[in-house]
mmCIF file of C-alpha atoms in Angstrom:
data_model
loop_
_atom_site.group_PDB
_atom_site.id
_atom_site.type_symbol
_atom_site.label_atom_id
_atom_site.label_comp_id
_atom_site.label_asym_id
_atom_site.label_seq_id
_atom_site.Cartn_x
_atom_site.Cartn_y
_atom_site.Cartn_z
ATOM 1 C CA UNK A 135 57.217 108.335 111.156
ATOM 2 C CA UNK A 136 61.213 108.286 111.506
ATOM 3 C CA UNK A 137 63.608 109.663 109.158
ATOM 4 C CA UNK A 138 65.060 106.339 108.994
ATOM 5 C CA UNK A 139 61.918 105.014 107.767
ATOM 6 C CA UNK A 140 60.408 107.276 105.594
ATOM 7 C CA UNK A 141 63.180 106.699 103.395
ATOM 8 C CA UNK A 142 63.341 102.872 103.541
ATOM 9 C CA UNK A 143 61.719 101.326 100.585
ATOM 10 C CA UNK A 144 61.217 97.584 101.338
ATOM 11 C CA UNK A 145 63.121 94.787 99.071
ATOM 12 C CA UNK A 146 60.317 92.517 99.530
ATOM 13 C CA UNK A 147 58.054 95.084 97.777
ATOM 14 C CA UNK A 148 60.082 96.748 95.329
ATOM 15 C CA UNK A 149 62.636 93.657 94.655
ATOM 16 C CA UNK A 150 63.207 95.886 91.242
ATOM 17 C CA UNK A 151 64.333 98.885 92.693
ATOM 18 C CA UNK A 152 66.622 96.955 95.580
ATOM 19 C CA UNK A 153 68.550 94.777 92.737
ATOM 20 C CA UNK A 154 68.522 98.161 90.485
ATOM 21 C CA UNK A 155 70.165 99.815 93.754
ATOM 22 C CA UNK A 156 72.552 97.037 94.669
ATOM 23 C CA UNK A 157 74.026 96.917 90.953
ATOM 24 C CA UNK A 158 74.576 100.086 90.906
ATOM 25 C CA UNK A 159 76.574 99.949 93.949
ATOM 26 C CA UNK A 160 78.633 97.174 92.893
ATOM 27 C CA UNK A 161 79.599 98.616 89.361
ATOM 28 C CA UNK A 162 80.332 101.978 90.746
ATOM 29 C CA UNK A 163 82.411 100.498 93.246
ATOM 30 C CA UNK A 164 84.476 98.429 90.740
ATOM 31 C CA UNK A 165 84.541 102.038 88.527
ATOM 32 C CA UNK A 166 85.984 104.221 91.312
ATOM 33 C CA UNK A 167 88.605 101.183 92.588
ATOM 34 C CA UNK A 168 90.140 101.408 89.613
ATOM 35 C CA UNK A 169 89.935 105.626 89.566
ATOM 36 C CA UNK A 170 90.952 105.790 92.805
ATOM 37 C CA UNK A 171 94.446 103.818 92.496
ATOM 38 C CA UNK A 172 95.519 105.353 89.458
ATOM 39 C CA UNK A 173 97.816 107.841 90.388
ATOM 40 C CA UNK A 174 99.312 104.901 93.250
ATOM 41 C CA UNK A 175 99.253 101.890 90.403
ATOM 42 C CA UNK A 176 101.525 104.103 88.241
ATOM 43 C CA UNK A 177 104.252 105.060 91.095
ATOM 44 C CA UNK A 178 104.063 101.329 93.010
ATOM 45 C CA UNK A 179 102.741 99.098 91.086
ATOM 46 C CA UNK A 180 104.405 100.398 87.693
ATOM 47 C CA UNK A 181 107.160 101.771 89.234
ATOM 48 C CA UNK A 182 107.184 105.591 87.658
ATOM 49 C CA UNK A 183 108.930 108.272 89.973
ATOM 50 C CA UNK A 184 106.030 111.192 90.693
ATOM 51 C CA UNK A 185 106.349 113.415 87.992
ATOM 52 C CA UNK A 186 106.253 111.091 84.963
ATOM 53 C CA UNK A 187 103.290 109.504 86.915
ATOM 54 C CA UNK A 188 101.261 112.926 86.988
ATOM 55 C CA UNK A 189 102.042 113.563 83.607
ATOM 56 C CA UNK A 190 100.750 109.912 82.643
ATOM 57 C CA UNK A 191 97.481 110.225 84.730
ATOM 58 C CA UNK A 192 96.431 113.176 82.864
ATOM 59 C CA UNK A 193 96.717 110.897 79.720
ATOM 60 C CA UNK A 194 95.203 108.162 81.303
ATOM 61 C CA UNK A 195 92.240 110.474 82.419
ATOM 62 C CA UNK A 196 92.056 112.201 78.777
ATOM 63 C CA UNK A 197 91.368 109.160 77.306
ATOM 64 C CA UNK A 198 88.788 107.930 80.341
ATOM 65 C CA UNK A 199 86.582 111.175 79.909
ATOM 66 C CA UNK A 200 86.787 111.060 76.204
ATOM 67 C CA UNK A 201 85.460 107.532 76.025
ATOM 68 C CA UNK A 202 83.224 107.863 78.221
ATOM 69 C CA UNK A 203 81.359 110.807 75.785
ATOM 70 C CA UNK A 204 81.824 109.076 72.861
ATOM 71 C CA UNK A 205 80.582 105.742 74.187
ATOM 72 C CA UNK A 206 77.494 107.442 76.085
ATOM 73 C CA UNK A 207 76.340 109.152 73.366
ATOM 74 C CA UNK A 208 75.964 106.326 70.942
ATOM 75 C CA UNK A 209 74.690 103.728 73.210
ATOM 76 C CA UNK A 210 72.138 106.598 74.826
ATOM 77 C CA UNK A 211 70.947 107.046 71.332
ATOM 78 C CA UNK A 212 71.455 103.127 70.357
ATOM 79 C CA UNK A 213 69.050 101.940 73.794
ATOM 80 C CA UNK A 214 66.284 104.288 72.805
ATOM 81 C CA UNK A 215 66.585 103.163 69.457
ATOM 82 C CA UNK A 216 66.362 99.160 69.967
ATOM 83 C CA UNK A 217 64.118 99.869 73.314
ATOM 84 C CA UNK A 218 66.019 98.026 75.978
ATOM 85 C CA UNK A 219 68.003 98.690 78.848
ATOM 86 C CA UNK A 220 68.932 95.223 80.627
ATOM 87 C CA UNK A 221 71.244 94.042 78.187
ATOM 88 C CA UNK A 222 73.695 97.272 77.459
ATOM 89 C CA UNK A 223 73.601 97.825 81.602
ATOM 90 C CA UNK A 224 74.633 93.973 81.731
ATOM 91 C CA UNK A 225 77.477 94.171 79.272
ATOM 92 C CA UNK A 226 78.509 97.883 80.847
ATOM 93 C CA UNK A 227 79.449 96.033 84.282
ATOM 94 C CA UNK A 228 81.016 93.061 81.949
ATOM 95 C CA UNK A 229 83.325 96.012 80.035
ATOM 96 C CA UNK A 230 84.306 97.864 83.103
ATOM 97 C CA UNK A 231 85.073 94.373 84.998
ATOM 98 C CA UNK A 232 87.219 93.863 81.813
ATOM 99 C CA UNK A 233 89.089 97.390 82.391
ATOM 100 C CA UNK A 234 90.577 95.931 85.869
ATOM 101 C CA UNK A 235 91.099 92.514 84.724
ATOM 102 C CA UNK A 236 94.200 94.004 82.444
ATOM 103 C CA UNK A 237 94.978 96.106 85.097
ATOM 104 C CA UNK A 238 95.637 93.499 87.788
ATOM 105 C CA UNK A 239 97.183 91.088 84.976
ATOM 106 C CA UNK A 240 98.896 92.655 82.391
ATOM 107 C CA UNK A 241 101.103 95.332 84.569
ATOM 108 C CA UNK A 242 102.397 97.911 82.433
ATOM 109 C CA UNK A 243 102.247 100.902 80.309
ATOM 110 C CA UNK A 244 100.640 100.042 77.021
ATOM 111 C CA UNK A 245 97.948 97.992 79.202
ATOM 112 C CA UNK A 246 97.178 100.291 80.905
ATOM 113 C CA UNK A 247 96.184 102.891 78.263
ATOM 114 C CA UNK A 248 94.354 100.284 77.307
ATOM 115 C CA UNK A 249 92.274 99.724 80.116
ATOM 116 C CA UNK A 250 91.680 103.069 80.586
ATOM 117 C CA UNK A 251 90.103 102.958 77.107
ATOM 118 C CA UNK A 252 87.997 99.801 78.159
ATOM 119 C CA UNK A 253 86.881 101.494 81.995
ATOM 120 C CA UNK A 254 86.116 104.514 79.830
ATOM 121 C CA UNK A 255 83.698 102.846 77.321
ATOM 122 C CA UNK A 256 81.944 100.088 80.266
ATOM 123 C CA UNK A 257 81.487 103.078 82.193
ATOM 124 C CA UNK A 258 79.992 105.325 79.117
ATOM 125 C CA UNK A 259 77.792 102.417 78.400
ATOM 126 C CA UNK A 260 77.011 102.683 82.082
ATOM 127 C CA UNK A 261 76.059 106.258 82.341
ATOM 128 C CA UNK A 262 73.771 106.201 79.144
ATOM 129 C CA UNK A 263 71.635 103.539 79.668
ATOM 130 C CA UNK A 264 71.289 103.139 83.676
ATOM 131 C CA UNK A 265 69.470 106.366 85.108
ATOM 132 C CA UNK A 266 66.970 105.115 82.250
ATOM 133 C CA UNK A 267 66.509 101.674 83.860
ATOM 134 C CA UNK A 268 66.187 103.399 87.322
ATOM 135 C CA UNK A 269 63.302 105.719 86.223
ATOM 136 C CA UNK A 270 61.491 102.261 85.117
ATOM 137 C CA UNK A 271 61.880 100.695 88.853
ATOM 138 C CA UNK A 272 60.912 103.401 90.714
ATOM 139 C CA UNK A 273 58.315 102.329 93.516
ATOM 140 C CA UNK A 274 55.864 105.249 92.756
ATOM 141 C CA UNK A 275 55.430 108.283 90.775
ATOM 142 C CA UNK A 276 54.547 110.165 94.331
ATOM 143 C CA UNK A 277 57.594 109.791 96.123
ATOM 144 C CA UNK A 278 59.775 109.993 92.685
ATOM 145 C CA UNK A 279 62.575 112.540 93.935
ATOM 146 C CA UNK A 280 62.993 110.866 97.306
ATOM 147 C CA UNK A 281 63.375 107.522 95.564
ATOM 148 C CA UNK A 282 65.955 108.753 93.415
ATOM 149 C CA UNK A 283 67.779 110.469 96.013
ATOM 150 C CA UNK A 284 67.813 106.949 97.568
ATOM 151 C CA UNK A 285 69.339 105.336 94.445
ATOM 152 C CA UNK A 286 71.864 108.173 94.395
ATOM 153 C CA UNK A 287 73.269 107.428 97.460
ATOM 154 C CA UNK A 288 74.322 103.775 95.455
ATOM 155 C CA UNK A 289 76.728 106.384 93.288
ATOM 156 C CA UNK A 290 77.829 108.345 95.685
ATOM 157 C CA UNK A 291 78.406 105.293 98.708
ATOM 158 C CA UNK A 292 81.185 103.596 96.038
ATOM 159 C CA UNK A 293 83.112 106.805 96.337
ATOM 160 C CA UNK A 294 83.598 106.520 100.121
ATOM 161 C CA UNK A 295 84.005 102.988 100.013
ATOM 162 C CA UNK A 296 86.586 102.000 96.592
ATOM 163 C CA UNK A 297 89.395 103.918 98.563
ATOM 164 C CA UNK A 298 88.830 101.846 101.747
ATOM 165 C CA UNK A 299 88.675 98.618 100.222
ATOM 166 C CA UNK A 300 91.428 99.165 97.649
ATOM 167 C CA UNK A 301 93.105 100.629 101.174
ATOM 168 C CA UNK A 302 92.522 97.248 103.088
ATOM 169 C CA UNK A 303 93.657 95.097 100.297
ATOM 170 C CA UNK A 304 96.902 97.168 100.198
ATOM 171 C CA UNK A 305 97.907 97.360 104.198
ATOM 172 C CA UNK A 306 96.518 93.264 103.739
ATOM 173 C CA UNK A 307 99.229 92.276 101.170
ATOM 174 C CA UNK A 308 101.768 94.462 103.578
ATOM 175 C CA UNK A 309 101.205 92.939 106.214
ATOM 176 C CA UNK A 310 101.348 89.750 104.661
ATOM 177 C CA UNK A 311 104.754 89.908 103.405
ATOM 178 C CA UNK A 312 103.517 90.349 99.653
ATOM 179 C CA UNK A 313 104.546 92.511 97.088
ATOM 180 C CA UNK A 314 103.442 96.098 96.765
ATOM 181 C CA UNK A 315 105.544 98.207 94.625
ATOM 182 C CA UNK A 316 107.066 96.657 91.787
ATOM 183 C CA UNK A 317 111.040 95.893 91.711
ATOM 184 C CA UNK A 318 112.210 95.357 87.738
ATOM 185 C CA UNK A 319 109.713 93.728 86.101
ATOM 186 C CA UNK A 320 108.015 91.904 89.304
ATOM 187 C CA UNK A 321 104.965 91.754 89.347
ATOM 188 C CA UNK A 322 102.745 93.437 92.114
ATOM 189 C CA UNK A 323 100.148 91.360 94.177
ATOM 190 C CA UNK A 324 98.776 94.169 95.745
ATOM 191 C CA UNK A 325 97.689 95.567 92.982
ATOM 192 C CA UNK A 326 96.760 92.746 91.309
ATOM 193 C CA UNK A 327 94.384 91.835 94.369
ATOM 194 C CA UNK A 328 93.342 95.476 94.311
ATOM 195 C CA UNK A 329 91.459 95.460 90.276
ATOM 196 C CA UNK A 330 90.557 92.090 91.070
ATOM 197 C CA UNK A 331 88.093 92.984 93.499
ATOM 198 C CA UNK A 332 86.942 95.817 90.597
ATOM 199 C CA UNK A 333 86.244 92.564 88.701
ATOM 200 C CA UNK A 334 84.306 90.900 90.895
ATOM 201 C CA UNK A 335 82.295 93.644 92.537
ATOM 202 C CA UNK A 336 81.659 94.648 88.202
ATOM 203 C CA UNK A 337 80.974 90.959 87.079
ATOM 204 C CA UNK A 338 78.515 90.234 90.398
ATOM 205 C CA UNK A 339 76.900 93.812 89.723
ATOM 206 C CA UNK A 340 76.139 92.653 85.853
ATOM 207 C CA UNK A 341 74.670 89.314 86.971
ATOM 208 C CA UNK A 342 72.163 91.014 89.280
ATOM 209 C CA UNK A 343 71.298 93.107 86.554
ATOM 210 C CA UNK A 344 69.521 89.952 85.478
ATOM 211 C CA UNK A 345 67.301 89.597 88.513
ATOM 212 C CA UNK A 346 65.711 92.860 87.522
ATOM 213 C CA UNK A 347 61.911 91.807 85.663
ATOM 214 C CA UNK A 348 60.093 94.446 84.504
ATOM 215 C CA UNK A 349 62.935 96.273 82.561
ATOM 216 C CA UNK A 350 63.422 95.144 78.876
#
């Protein structure tokens, strides 16, 4: 037997596990587009000069990480409480996709805090409640630590791939003549195009949340 295949786990038999794998791809990927641009979204598409952007990105991150622990821990608690998972990793892609649709709408300061607030709580919601979900779809408690290893790789893929996408969108708009870094109080397509694919990779991840069926 391959490497290649001793590590494949087949949709057809395990449809669980692939939609378990394939949201978590998606919602990552729509968590780490929006982490990745931060720093770039503040100096383009906000228009701050370097320093005042470092300074802001700290505060931005404060109140990610802080929201995120606050958020995780009650939810965590809350999902083993009520004894379901579906439904709080549904609404944590529907929170996060929220985070990046006031990012590529509402283009400033205060909004911003704000959706750093929101990505922070979608993604705390995340974190509680989905590594319990996972444990539920594995294909088989004999192979348990390669499986998750597997689903890992949907967390750590999104990581590699937010900076390329956001990337292409970017050198896209460019190249297209469309606006990039704000001027006044313009408002930047890149960007905009940029957390709207967060959105979308978020709001598709929650829906196929749904296909999951032997998860509460």
């Amino acid at each position: 037997m391959c490497i290649r295949d001793s590590f494949w786990i087949d949709p057809r038999e395990h449809p669980d596990f692939a939609w378990a794998w394939i949201t978590r791809f998606l919602v990552n990927l729509g968590n780490f587009i929006a982490l990745s641009y931060f720093l770039y979204y503040l100096t383009d598409g906000l228009g701050f000069d370097d320093d005042d952007a470092n300074a802001r990105l700290a505060t931005l991150t404060m109140i990610y990480g802080a929201t995120i622990i606050v958020t995780a821990t009650v939810v965590g608690w809350w999902s083993d409480k009520v004894g379901r998972r579906k439904v709080f990793v549904i609404w944590s892609g529907v929170v996060v996709a929220l985070a990046s649709a006031i990012l590529a709408v509402s283009q400033n300061w205060p909004s911003t805090l704000l959706a750093a607030a929101v990505l922070g709580c979608g993604y705390g919601i995340y974190q509680a409640v989905d590594f319990a979900l996972i444990t539920q779809v594995l294909p088989g408690a004999e192979e348990r630590a390669k499986d998750l290893g597997v689903i890992n790789i949907a967390a750590a893929l999104p990581q590699v791939f937010a900076p390329v996408v956001a990337g292409g969108v970017i050198i896209a708009v460019r190249a297209a003549g469309g606006s990039v870094v704000t001027h006044g109080d313009s408002w930047s397509l890149g960007y905009g195009l940029v957390y709207l694919v967060g959105f979308l990779a978020c709001l598709l991840g929650s829906v196929f949340v749904t296909r999951i069926k032997s998860v509460p």
